[in-house]
Coordinates of C-alpha atoms (C1' of nucleotides) in Angstrom, one line a residue:
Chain A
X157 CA 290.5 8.1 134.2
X158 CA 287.3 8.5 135.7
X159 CA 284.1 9.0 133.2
X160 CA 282.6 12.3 133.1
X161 CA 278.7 13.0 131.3
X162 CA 277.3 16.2 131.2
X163 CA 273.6 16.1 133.2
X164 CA 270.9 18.0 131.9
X165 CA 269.3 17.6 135.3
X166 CA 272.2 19.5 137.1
X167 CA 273.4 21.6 134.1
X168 CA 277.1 20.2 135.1
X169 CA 279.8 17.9 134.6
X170 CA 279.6 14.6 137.0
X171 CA 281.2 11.4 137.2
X172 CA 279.0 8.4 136.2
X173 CA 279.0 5.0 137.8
X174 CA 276.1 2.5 137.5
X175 CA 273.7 3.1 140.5
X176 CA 273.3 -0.4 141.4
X177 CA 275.8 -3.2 140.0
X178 CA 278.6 -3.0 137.2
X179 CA 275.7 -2.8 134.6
X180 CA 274.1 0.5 133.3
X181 CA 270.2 1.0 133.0
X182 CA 269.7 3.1 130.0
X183 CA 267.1 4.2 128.1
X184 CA 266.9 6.1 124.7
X185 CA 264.6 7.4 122.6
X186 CA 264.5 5.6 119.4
X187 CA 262.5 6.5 116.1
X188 CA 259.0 6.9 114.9
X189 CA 258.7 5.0 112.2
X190 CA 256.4 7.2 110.0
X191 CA 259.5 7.5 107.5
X192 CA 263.0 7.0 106.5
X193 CA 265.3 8.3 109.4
X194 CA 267.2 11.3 108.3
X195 CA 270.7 12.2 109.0
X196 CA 269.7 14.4 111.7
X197 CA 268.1 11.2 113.8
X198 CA 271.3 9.4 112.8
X199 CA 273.6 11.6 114.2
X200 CA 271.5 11.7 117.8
X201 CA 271.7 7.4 116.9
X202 CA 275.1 7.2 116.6
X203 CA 275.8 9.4 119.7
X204 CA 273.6 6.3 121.5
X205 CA 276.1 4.0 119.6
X206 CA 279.2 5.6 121.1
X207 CA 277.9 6.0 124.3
X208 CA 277.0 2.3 124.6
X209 CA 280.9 1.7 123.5
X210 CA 282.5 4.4 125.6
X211 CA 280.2 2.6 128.6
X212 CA 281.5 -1.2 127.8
X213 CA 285.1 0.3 127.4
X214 CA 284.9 0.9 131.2
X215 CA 284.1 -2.1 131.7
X216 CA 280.7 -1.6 132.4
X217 CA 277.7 -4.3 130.9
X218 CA 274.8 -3.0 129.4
X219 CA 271.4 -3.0 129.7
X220 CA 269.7 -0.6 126.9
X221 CA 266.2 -0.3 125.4
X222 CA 265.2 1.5 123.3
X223 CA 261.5 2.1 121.9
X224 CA 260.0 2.3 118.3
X225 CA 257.6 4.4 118.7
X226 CA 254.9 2.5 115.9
X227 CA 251.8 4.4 116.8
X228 CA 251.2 8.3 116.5
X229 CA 249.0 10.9 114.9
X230 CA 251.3 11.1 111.5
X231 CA 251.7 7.5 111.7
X232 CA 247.8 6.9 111.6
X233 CA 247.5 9.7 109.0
X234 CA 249.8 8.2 106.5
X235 CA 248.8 4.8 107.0
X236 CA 245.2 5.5 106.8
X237 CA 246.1 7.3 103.5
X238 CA 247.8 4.6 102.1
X239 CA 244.7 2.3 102.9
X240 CA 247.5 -0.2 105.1
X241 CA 247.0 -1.5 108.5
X242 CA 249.1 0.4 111.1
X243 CA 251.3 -2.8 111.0
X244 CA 252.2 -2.9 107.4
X245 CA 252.9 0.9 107.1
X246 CA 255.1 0.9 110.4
X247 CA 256.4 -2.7 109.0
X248 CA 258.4 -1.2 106.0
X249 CA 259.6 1.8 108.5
X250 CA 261.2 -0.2 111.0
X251 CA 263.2 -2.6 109.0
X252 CA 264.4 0.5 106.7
X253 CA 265.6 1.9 110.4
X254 CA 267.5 -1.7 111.6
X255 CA 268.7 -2.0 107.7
X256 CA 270.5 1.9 108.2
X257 CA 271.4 1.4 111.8
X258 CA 273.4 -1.7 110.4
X259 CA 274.9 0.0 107.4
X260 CA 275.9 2.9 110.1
X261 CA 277.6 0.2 112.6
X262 CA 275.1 1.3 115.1
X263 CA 274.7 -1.6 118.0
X264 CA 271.5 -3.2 118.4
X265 CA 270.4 -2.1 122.2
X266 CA 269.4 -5.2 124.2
X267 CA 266.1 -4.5 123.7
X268 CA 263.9 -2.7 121.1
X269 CA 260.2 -2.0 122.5
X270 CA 257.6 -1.3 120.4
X271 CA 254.6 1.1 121.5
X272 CA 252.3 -1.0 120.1
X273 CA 253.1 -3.9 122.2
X274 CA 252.6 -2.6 126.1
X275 CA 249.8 -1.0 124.7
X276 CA 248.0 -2.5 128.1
X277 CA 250.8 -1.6 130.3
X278 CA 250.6 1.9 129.3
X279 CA 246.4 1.2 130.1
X280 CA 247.5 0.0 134.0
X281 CA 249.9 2.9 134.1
X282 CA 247.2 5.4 133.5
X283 CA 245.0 4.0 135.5
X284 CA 247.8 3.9 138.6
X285 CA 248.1 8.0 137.4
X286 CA 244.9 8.2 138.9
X287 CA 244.8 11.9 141.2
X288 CA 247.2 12.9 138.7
X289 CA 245.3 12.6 135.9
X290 CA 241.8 14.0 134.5
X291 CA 239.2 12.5 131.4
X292 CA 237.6 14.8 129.2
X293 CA 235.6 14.0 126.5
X294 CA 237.3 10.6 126.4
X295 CA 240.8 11.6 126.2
X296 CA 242.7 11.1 129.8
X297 CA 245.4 14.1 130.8
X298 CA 248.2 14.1 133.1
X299 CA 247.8 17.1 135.3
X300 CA 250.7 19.3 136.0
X301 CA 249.7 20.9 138.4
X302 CA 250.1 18.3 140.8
X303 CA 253.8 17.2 139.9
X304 CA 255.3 20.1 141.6
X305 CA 258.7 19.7 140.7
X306 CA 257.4 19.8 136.5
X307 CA 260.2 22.0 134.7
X308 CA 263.2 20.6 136.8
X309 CA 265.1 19.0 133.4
X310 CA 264.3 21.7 131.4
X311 CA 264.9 24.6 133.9
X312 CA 261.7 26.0 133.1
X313 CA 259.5 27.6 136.1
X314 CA 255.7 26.7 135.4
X315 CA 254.6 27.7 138.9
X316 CA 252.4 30.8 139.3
X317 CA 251.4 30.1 135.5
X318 CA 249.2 26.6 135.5
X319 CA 245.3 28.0 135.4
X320 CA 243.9 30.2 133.0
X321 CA 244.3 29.8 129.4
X322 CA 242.3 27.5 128.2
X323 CA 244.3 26.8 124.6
X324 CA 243.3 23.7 121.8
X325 CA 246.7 23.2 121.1
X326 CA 246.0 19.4 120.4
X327 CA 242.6 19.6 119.0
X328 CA 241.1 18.2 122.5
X329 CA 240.2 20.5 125.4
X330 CA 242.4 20.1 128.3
X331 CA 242.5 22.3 131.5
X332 CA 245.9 23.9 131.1
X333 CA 247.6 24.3 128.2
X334 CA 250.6 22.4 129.3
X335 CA 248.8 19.4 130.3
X336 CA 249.5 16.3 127.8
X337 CA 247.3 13.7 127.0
X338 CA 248.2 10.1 128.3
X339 CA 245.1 8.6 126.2
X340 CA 243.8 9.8 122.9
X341 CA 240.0 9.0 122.2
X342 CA 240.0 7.8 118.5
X343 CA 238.2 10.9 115.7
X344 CA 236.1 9.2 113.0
X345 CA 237.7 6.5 111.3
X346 CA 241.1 6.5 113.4
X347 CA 242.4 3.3 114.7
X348 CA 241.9 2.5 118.1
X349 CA 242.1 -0.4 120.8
X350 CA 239.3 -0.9 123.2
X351 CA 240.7 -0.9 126.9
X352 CA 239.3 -0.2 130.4
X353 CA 239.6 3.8 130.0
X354 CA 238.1 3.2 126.9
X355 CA 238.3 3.1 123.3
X356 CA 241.7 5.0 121.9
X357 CA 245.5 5.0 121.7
X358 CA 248.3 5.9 124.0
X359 CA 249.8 9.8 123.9
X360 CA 253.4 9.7 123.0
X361 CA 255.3 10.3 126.3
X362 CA 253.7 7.7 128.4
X363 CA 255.1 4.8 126.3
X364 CA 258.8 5.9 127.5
X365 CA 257.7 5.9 131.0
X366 CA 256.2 2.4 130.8
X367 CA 258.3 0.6 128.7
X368 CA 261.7 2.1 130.7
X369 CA 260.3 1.4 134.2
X370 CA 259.1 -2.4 133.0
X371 CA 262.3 -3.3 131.4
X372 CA 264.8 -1.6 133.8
X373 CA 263.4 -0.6 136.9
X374 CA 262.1 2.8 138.6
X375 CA 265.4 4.5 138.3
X376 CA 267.5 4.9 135.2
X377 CA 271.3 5.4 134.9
X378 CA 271.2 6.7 131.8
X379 CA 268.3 8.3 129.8
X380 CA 269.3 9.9 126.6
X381 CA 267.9 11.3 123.4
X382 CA 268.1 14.4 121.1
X383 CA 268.2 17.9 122.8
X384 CA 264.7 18.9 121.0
X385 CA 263.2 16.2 123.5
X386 CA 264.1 17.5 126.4
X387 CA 260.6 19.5 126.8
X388 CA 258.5 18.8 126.4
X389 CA 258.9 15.0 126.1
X390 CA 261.4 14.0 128.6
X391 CA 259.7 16.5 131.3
X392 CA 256.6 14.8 131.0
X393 CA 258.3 11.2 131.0
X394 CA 259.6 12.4 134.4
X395 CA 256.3 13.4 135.9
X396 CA 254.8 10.2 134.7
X397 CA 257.6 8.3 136.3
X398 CA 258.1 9.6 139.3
X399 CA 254.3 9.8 139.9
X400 CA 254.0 6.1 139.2
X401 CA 256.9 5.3 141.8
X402 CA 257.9 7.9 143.8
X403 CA 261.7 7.5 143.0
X404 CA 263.8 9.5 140.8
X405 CA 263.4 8.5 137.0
X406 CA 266.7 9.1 135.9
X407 CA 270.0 9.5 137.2
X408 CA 271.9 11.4 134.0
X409 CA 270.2 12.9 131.3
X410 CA 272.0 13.4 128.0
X411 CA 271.4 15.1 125.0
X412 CA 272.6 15.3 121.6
X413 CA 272.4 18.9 120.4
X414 CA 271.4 19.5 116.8
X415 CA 272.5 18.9 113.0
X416 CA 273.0 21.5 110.7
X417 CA 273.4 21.4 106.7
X418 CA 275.6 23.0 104.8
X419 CA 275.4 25.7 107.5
X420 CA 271.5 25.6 107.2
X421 CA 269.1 24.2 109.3
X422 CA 267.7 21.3 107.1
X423 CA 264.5 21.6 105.9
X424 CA 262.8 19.7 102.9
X425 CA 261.7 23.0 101.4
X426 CA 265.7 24.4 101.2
X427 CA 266.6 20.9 99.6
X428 CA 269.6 19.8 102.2
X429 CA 267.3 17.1 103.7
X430 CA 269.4 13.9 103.7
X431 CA 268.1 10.4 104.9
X432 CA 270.9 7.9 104.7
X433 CA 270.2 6.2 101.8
X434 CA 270.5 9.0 99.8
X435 CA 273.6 9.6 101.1
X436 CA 274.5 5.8 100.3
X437 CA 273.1 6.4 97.2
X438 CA 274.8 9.3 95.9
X439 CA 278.1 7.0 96.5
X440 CA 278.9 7.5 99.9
X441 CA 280.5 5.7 102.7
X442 CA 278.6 4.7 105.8
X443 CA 281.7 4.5 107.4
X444 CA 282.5 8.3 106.5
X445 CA 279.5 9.2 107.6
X446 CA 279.8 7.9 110.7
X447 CA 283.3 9.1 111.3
X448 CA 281.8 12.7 110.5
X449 CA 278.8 12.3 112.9
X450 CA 281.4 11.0 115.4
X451 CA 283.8 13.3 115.1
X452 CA 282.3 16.4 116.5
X453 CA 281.5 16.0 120.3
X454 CA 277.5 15.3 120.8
X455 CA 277.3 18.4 122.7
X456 CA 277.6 20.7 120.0
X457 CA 275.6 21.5 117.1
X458 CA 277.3 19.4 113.8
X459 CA 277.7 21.5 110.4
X460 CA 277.2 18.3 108.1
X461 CA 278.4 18.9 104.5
X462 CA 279.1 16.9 101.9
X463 CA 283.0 18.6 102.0
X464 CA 283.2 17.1 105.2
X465 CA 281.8 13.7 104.3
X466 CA 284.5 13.9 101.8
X467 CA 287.1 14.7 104.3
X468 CA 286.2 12.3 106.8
X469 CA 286.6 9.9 104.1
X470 CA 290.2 10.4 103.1
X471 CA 290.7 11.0 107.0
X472 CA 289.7 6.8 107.3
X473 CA 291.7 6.1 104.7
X474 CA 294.8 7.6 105.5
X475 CA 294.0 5.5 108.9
X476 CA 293.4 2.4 107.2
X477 CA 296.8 2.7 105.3
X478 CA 298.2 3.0 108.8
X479 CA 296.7 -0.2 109.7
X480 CA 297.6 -1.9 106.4
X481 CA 301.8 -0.6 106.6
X482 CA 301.8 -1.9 110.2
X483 CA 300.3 -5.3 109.5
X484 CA 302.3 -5.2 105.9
X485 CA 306.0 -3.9 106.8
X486 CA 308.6 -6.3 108.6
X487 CA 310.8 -4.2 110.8
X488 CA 314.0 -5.2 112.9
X489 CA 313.6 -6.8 116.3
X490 CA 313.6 -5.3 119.1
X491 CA 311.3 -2.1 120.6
X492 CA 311.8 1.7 120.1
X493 CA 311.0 2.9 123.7
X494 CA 310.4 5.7 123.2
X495 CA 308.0 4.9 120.3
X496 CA 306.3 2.5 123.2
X497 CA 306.0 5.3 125.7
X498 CA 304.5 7.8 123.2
X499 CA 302.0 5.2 122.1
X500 CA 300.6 4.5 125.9
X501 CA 300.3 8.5 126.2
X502 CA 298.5 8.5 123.0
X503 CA 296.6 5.7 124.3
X504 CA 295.6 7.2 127.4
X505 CA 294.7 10.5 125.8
X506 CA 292.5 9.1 123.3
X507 CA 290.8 7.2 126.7
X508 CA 290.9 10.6 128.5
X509 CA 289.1 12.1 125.5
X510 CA 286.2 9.9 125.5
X511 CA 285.8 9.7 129.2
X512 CA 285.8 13.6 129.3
X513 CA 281.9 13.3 128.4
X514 CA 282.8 11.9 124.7
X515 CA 285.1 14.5 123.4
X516 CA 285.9 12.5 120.1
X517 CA 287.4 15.1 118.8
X518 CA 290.2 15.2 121.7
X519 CA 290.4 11.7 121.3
X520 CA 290.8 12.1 117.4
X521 CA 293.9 14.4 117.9
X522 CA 295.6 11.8 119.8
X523 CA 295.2 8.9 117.4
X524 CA 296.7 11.6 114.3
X525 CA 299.4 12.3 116.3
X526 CA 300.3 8.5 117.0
X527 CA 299.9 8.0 113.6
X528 CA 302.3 10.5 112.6
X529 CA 304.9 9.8 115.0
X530 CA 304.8 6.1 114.5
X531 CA 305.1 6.2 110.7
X532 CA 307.6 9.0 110.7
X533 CA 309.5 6.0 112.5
X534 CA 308.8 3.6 110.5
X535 CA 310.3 6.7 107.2
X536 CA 313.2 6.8 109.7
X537 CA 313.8 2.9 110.0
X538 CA 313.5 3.4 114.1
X539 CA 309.7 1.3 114.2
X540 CA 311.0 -1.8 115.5
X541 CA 308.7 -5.2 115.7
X542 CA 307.9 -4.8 119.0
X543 CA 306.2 -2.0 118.8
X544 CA 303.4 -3.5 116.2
X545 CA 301.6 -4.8 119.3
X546 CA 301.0 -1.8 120.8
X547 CA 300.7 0.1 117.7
X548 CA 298.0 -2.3 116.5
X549 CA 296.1 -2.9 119.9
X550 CA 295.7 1.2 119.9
X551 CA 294.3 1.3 116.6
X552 CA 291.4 -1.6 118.1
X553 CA 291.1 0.9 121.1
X554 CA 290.4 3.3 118.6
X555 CA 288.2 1.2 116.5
X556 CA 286.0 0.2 119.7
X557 CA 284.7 3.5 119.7
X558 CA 284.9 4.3 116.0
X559 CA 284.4 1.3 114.5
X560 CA 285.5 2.7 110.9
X561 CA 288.4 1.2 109.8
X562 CA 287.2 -2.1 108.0
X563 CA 285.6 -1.2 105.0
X564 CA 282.2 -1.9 104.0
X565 CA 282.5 -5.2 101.2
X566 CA 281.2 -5.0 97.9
X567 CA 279.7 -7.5 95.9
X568 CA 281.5 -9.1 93.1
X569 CA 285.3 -8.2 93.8
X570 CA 288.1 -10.6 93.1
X571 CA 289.1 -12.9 95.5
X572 CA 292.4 -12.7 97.2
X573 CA 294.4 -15.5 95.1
X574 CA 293.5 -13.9 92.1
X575 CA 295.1 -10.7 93.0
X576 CA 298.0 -12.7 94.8
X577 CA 299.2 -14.1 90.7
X578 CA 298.5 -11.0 89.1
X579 CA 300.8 -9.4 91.7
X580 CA 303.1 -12.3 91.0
X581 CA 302.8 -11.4 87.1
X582 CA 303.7 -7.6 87.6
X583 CA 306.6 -8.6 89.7
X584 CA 307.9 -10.3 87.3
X585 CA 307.1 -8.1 85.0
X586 CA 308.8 -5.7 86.9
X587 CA 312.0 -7.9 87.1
X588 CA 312.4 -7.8 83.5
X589 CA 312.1 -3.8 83.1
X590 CA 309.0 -4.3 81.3
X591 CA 307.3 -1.5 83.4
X592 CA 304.6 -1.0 80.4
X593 CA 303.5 -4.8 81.1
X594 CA 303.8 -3.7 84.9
X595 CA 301.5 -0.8 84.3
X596 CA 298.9 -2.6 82.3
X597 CA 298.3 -5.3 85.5
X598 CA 298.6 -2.4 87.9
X599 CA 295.8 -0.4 86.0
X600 CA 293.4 -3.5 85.2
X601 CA 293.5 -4.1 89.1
X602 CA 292.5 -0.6 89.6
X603 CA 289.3 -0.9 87.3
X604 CA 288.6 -3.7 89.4
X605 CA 288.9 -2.0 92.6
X606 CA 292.3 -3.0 94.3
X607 CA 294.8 -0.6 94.4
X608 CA 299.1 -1.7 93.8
X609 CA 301.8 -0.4 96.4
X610 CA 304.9 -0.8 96.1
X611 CA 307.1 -0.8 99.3
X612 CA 310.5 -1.4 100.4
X613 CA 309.2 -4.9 101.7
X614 CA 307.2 -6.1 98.3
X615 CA 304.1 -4.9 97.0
X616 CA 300.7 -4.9 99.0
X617 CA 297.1 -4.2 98.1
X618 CA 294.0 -2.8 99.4
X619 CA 290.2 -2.9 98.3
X620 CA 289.5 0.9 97.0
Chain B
rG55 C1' 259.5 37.4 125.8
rG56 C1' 261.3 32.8 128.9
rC57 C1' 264.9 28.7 129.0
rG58 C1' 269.3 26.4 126.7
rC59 C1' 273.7 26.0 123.3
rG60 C1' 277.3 28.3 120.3
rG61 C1' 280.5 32.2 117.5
rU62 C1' 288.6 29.9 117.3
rA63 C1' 292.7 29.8 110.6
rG64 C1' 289.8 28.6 103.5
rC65 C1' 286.4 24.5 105.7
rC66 C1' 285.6 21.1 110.1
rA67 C1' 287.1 21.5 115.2
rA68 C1' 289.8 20.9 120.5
rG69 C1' 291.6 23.8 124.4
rU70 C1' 293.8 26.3 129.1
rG71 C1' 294.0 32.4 133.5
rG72 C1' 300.3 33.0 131.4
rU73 C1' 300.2 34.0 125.1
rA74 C1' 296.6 28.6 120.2
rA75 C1' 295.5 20.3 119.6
rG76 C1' 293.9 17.6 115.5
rG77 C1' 291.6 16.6 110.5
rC78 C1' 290.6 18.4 105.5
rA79 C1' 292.2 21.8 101.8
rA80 C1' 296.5 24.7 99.7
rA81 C1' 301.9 25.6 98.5
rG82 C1' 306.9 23.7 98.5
rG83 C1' 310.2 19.5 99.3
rU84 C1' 311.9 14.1 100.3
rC85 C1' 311.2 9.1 98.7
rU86 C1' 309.7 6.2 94.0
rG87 C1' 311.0 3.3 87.1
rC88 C1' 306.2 5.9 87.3
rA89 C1' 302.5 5.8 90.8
rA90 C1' 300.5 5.0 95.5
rA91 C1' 301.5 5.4 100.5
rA92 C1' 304.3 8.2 104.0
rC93 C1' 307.2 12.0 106.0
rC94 C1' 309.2 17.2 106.4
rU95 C1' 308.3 22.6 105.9
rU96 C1' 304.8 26.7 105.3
rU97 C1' 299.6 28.5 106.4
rA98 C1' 295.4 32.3 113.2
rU99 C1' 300.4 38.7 116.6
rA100 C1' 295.5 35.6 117.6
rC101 C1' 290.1 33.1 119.4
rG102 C1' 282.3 37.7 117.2
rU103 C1' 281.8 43.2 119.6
rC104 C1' 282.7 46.8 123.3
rG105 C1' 283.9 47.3 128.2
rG106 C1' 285.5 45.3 133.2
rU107 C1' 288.4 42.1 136.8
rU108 C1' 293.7 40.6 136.8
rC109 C1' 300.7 41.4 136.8
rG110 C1' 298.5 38.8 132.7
rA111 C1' 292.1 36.6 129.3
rC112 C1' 290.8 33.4 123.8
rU113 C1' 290.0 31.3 128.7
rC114 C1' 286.3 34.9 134.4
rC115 C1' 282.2 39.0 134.6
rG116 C1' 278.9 42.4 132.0
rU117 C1' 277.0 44.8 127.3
rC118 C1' 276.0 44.3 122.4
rC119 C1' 275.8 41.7 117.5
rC120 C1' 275.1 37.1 114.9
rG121 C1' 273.6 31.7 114.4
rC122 C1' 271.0 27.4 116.4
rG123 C1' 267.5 24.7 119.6
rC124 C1' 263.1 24.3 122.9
rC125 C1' 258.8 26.9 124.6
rU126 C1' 252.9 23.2 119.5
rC127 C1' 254.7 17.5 116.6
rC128 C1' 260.1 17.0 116.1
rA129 C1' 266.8 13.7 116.8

RNA sequence: GGCGCGGUAGCCAAGUGGUAAGGCAAAGGUCUGCAAAACCUUUAUACGUCGGUUCGACUCCGUCCCGCGCCUCCA
């Protein structure tokens, strides 16, 4: 089942392997810690998250970085307002990132690179830029003009249409309007470190360039970020690159398309902008809110709404109880076949799905279908002991991807022998047909949290 | 205006040139002391519009309408 991305670059389908060994260069863009991410980054996040398990489920290693992006105009703005150093402001940004990557199950890449740390590096890079690049009045700008393949990701034809307009987009002059500046010189009162092009601080796009190139070499398997980056950030990252070495920058370029709300674009001003911990504060799952940012492929826009939080919710549970009747029934010896045979199709579908450029939601359909079939056979009495292997190494297969079906703990639950003797008391209870005792322990557990079943094979519990 | 993406059941959402996966919701049923869980049945004569190609199109081509993104910072 070969694994299939969608390129940017070539606006088609192709089969990725690692260019050099079994381990994938990748690069993504990571946040700018001015302020709490919003579900929108997350969803563009946690496409990086199943990319980097889709990649290790082919038995690729991995070799990711992605930058914080610690420095910028809003950055400086807000931090200069709140009379902090840039560290403290970005300080309280980052960690609220790492804290709601965690909560969302979101991998660690193998590095995280801050701007603020190859602040030099970027200062040798420009300075290598040389005939590419131009000063004026102490800002330095890369020079389009002579990158004459600049448009190639986003399929954009700039030639014919470089000189003329002279336009302030930035508040500093520059010689063509879609020239970007590689150095900043600092306005009154701006922070600013003293280099050999002079005083100032590094434009946004040249960090990507520096930081990928240092960590993981000229060329890139992988580069990958949200669609909105694609010009003009990622353009300019390749003209940086590839003037700095001559070689291609990146092999496949993906992008995540955009998130919607409640059929809306979200927007602060129309009251449907969500960071995650609102979300976690209004009572929310991370888990079903990563199941609902996973469950619509990457490549098309995602309607987020909180009926579909709620769905995806009850669509983890009903998985979970899957989980829990397979590890909690005893069935007879033996193997259904043909149970065996449908659960390596389902198996390989749900692999199929996600190597068909991360079509969760193909892969999706075949785990709902297993899970139908197989507990329609266990209704029916066919499940048979040898098929909980399978059955349970799919649901991991699933989970590898997923990663929802263990449920977030909560503080200050009972412990597990507890439960075990009040079960033991209801039983008994039970025995005796004293079903209002019964009852009573049934509904003080639920207060608490754990919620009864009652099976064929004895009664079994789960954390609500 | 240029470039890019999309419009499939109440909602979310796959998909193929030969007549529509899956999830949620809804209704009915089975099972159960009652629940819970689970299962079964039902729910798109039809895939934005109008044309074209074809034996046949939701799937290809063109038109139009609508939504979204980028073109200035932006996931």
């Amino acid at each position: 089942m070969p694994l299939r991305f969608y390129n940017t670059l070539s606006q088609q389908v192709e089969e990725f392997t690692p260019a050099a060994d079994n381990t994938v260069r990748m690069y993504t863009c990571g946040p700018t810690v001015y302020d709490f991410a919003h579900i929108g980054n997350f969803r563009t996040f946690t496409f990086v998250d199943l990319l980097r398990k889709c990649l290790r489920a082919n038995g690729f290693h991995l070799n990711h970085v992605m930058n914080i992006t610690d420095v910028d105009d809003k950055i400086i703005r807000n931090a200069v307002a709140q009379h902090k150093s840039l560290d403290e402001y970005t300080k309280i940004y980052t960690e609220a990132f790492l804290e709601d990557c965690a909560a969302l199950r979101l991998e660690r890449p193998e590095r995280l690179a801050p701007a603020t740390e190859h602040i030099h590096d970027m200062v040798d890079a420009i300075q290598k830029l040389g005939p590419h690049t131009y000063s004026s009045d102490g800002s330095v700008y890369f020079k389009i003009a002579s990158f004459p393949t600049y448009g190639k990701l986003s399929h954009n034809d700039f030639s014919g249409n470089l000189s003329g307009a002279r336009v302030d987009v930035d508040e500093y002059e520059k010689a063509d309007a879609r020239d970007f500046a590689l150095w900043k010189t600092p306005k009154e009162g701006e922070i600013f470190w003293d280099t050999e092009i002079g005083p100032g601080r590094p434009g946004w796009h040249i960090e990507c360039s520096v930081m990928a190139i240092k960590y993981l070499g000229d060329t890139l398997d992988i580069h990958a970020g949200g669609i909105d980056l694609v010009f003009p950030h990622h353009e300019n990252e390749i003209a940086q690159s590839e003037c700095l070495t001559g070689k291609p920058f990146a092999r496949f370029w993906l992008h995540a398309e955009f998130l919607m709300v409640e059929g809306q674009k979200m927007s602060k001003s129309l009251g449907n902008y969500y960071t995650l911990r609102d979300l976690v504060g209004k009572g929310h799952a991370p888990e079903a809110i990563r199941y609902l940012l996973a469950s619509v492929p990457y490549r098309k826009s995602l309607n987020f709404t909180i009926d579909g939080l709620k769905s995806a919710a009850i669509a983890i549970e009903r998985l979970r109880n899957f989980k829990l009747r397979l590890e909690t029934d005893r069935y007879a010896d033996g193997v259904n076949q043909q149970l065996a045979e449908r659960t390596a199709l389902a198996s390989a579908a749900f692999t199929a799905g996600i190597n068909d450029d991360l079509n969760t939601a193909e892969a999706l359909a075949a785990v709902f279908e297993f899970v139908r079939d197989a507990n329609s056979a266990m209704d029916s009495g066919e499940f048979r002991a040898g098929n909980t292997p399978d059955a349970l190494q799919f649901l991991n297969l699933f989970d590898s991807i997923f990663d929802v079906l263990k449920a977030t703990a909560k503080a200050g639950e009972l412990g597990d022998g507890e439960i075990d003797a009040r079960i033991e008391a209801r039983t008994a209870a039970k025995r005796a047909r004293d079903f209002k005792l019964a009852d009573q322990i049934r509904d003080e557990l639920l207060a608490q949290g754990i919620i009864l079943e009652d099976t064929k094979n004895g009664v079994r519990w789960k954390r609500k």
